[in-house]
PDB file of C-alpha atoms in Angstrom:
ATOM      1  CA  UNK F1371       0.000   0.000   0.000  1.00 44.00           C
ATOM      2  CA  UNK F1372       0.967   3.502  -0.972  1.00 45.00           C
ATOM      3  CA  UNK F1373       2.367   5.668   2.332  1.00 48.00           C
ATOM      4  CA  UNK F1374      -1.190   7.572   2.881  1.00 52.00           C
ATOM      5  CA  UNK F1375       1.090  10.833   4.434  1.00 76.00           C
ATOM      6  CA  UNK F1376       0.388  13.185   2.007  1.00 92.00           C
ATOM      7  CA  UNK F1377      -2.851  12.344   1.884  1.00 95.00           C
ATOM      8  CA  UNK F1378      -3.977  12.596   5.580  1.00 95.00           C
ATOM      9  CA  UNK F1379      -1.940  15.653   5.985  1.00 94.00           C
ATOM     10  CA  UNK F1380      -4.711  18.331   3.024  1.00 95.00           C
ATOM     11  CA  UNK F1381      -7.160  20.061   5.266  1.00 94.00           C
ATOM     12  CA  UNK F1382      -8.088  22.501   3.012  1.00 92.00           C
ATOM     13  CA  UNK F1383     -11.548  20.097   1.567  1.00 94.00           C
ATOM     14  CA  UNK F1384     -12.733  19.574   5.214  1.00 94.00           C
ATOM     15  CA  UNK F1385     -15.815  21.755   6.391  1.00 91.00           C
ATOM     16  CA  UNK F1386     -15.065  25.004   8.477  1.00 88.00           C
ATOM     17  CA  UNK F1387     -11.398  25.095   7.872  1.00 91.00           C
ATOM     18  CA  UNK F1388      -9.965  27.851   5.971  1.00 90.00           C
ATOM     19  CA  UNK F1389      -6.153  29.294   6.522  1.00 90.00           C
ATOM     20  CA  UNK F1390      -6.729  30.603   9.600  1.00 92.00           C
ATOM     21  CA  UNK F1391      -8.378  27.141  11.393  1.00 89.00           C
ATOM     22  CA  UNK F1392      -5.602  25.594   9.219  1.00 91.00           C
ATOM     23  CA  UNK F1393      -2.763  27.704  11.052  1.00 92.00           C
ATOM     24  CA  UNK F1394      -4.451  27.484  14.420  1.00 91.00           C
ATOM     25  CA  UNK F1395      -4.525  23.500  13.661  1.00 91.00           C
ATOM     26  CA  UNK F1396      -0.755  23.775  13.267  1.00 92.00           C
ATOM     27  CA  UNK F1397       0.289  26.010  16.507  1.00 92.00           C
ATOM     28  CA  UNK F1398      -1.804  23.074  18.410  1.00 91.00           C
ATOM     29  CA  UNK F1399       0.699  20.320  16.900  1.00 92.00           C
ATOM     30  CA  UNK F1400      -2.433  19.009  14.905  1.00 92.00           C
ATOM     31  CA  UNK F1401      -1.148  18.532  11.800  1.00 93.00           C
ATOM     32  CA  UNK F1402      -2.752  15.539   9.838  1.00 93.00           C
ATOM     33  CA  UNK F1403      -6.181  13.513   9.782  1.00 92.00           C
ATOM     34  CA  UNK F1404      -5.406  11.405  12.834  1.00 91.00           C
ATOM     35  CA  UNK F1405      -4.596  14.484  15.056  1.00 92.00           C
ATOM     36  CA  UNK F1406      -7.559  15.813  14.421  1.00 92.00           C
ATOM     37  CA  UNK F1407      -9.641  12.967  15.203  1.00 91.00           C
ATOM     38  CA  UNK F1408      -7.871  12.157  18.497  1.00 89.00           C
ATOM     39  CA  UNK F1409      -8.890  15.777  18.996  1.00 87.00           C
ATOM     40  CA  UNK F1410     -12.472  16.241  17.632  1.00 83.00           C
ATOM     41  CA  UNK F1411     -13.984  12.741  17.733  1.00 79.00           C
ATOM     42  CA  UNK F1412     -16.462  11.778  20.826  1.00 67.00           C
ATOM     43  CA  UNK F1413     -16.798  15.417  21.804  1.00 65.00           C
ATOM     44  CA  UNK F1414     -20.475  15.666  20.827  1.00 59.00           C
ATOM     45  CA  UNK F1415     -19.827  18.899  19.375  1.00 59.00           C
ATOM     46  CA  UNK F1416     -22.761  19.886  16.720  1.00 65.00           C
ATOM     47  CA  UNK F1417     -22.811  21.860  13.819  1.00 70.00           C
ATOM     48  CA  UNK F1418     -18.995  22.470  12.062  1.00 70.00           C
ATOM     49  CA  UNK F1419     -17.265  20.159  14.589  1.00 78.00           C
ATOM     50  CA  UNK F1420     -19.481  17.198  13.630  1.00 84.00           C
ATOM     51  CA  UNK F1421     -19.327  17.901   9.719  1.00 89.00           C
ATOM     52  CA  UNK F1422     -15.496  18.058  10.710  1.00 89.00           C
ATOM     53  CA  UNK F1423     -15.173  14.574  12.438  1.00 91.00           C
ATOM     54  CA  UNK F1424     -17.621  13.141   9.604  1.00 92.00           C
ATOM     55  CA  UNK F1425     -15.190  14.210   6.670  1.00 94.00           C
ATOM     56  CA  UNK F1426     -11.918  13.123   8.267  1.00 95.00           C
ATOM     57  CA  UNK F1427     -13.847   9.654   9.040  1.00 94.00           C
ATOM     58  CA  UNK F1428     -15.258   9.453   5.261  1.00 96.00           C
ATOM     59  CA  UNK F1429     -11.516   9.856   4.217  1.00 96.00           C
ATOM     60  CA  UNK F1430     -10.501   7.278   6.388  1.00 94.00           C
ATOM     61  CA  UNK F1431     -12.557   5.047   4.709  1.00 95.00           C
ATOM     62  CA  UNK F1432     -11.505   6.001   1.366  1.00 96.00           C
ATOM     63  CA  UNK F1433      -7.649   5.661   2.031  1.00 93.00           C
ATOM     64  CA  UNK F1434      -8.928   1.850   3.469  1.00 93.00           C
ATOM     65  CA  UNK F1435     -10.846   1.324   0.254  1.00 94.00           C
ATOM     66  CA  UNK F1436      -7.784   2.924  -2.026  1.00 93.00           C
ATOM     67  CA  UNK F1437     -10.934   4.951  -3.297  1.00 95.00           C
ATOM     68  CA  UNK F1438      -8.557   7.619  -5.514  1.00 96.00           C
ATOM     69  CA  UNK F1439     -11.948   8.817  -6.632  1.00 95.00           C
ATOM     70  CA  UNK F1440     -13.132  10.263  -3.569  1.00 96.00           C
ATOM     71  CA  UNK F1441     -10.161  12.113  -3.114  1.00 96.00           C
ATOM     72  CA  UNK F1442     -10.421  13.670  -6.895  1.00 96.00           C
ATOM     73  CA  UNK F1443     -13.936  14.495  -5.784  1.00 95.00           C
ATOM     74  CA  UNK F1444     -13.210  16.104  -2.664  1.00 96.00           C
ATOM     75  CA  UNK F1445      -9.755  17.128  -1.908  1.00 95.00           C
ATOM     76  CA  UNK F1446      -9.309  21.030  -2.424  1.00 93.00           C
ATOM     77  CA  UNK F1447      -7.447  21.189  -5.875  1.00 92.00           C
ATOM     78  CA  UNK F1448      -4.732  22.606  -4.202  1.00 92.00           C
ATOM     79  CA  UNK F1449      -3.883  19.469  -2.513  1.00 94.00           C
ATOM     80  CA  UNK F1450      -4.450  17.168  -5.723  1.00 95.00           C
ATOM     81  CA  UNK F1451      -0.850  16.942  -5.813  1.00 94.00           C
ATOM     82  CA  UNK F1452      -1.278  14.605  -2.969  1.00 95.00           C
ATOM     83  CA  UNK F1453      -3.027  12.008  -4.688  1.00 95.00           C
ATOM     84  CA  UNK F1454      -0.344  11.748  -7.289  1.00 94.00           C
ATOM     85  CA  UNK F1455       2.195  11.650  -4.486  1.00 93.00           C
ATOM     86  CA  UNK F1456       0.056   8.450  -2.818  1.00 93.00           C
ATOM     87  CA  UNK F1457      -1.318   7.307  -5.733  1.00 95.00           C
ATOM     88  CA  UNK F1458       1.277   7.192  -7.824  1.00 95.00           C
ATOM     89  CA  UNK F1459       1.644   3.720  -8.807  1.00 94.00           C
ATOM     90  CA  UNK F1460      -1.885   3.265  -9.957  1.00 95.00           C
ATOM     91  CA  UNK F1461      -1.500   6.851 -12.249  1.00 97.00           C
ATOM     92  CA  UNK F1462      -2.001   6.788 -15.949  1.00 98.00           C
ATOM     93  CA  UNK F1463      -0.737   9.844 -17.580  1.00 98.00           C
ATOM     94  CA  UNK F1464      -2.019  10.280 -20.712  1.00 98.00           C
ATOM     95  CA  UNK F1465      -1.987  13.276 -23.314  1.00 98.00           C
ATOM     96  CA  UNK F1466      -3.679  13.496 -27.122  1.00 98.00           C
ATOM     97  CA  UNK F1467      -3.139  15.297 -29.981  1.00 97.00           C
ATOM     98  CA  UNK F1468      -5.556  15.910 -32.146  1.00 96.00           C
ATOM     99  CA  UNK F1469      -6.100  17.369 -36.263  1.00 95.00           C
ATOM    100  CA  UNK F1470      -6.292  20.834 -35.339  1.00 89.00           C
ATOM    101  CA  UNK F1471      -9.678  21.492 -37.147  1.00 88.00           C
ATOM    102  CA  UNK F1472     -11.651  24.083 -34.868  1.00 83.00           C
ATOM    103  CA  UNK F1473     -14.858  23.095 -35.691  1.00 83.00           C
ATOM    104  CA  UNK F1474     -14.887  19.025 -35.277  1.00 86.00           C
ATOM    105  CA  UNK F1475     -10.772  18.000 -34.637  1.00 91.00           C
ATOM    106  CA  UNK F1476     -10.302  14.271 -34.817  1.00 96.00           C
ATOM    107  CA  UNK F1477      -7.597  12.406 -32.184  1.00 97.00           C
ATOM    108  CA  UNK F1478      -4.710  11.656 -34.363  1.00 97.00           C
ATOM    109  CA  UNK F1479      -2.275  10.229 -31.266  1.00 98.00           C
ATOM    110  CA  UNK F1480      -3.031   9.170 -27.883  1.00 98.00           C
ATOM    111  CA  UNK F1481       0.025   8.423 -25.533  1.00 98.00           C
ATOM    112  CA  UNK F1482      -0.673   7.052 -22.459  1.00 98.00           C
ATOM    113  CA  UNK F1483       1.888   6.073 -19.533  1.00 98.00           C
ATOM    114  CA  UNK F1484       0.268   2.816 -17.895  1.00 98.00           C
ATOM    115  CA  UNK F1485       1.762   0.484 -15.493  1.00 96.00           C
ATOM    116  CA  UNK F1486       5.386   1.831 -16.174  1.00 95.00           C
ATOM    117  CA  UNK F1487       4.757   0.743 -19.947  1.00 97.00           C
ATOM    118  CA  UNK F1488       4.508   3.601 -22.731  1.00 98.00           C
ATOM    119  CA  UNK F1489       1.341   3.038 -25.025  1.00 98.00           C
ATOM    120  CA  UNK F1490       0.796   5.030 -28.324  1.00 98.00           C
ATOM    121  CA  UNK F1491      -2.387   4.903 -30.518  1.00 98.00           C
ATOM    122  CA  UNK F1492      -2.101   6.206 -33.594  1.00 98.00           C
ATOM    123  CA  UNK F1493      -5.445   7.270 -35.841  1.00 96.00           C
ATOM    124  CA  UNK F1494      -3.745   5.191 -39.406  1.00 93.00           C
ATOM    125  CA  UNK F1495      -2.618   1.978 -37.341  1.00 97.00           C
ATOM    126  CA  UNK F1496      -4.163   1.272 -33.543  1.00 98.00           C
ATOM    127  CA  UNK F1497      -6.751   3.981 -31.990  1.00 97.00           C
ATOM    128  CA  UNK F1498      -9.422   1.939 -31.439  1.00 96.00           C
ATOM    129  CA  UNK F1499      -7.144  -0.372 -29.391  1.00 97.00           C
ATOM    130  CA  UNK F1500      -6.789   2.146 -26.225  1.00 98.00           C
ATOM    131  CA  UNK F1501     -10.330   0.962 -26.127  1.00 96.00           C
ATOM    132  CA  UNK F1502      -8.681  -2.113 -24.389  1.00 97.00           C
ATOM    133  CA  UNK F1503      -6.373  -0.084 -22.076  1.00 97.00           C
ATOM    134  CA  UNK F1504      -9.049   1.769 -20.992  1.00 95.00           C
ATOM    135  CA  UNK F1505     -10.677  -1.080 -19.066  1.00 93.00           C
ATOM    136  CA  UNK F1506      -7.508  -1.290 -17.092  1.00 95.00           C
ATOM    137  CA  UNK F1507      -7.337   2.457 -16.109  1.00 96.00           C
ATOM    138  CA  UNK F1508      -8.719   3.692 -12.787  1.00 94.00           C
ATOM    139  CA  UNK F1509      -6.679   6.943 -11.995  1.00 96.00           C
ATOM    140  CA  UNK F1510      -5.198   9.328 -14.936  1.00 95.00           C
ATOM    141  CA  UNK F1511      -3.454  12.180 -14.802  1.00 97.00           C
ATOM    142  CA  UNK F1512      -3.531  14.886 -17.576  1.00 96.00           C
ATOM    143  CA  UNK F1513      -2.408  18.278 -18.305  1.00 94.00           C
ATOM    144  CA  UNK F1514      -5.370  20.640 -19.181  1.00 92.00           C
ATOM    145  CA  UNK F1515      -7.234  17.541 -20.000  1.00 94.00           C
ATOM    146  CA  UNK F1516     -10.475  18.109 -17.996  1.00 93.00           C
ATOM    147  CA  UNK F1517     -11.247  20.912 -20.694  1.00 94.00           C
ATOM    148  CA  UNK F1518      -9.736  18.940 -23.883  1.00 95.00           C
ATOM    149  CA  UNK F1519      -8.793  15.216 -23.419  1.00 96.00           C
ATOM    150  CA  UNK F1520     -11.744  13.681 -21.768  1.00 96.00           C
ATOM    151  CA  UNK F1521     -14.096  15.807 -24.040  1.00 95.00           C
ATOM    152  CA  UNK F1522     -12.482  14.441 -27.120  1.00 95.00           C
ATOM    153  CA  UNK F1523     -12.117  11.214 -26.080  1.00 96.00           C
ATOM    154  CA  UNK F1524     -15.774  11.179 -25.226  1.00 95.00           C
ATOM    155  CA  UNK F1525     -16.719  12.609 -28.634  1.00 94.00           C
ATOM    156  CA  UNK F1526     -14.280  10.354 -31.136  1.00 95.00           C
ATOM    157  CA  UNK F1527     -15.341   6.715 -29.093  1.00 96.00           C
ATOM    158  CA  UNK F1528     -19.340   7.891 -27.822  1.00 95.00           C
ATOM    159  CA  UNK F1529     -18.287   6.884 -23.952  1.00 94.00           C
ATOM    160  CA  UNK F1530     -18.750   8.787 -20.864  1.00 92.00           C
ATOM    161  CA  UNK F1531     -14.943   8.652 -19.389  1.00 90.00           C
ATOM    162  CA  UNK F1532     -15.948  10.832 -16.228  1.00 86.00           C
ATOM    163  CA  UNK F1533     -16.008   8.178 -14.199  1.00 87.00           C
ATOM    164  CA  UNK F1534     -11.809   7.928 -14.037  1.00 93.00           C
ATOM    165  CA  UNK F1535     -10.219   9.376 -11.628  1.00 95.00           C
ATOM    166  CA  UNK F1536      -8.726  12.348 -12.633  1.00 96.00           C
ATOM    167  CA  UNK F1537      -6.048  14.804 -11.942  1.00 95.00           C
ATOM    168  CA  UNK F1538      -5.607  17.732 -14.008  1.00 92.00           C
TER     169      UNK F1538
END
């Protein structure tokens, strides 16, 4: 399993915490998940403190379940980095190019970094084929490919592919 550290350590997604809880988290020596649930959990507190204890449990179960998705859902985008970091063995990173056209552009190339193994699909030999890679992919990281890749992927094989986790 993947050293969690990274992970347990963003704050930024949980509810009521902004910089200044953040900082005030730190001067109390309470500096990842399991701090703060020593510190929150079984006080009976209602409202934000209860939210609080809720979210750090739910990610707690995701880390047990290796649920990447829940982090890509929730996790503050300025801690996706942390995914990658305790992820990173189950990444994909993947990139396309496409014809240019503005109106309808067609995937020429689709490279795709799986399971330490370079794959490219190529639109006059092999396209269709990442078809078959796709079944194997549960996490993929792209670079602007929230707005591009995963639309035109969608378009050119008529699949929903929002249901990867993704980091952008």
């Amino acid at each position: 399993m993947a050293d969690v550290f990274h992970i347990r350590r963003a704050m930024r997604h949980l509810p009521g915490v902004g910089p200044s809880r953040m900082d005030d988290f730190l001067r109390r020596g309470l500096h990842d998940w399991g701090e703060l649930l020593r510190e929150y959990r079984g006080l009976g507190l209602p409202g934000k403190h209860a939210r609080l204890v809720e979210a750090l449990e739910a990610g707690e179960a995701a880390l047990t379940r290796r649920d990447i998705r829940h982090f890509t859902e929730n996790l503050h985008r300025a801690d996706h980095w942390r995914i990658l970091a305790d992820f990173f063995d189950r990444a994909t990173f993947l990139d396309i190019e496409t014809s240019g056209e503005e109106l309808r552009p067609e995937i020429t190339t689709i490279v795709a970094k799986h399971a330490g193994r370079l794959h490219i699909f190529t639109a006059e030999r092999n396209l269709d084929e990442f078809l078959h890679l796709l079944d194997d992919i549960t996490f993929w990281v792209t670079f602007n490919g929230a707005s591009f890749d995963v639309p035109q992927l969608e378009n050119h094989f008529h699949i929903p592919m929002r249901d990867i986790a993704h980091v952008d």
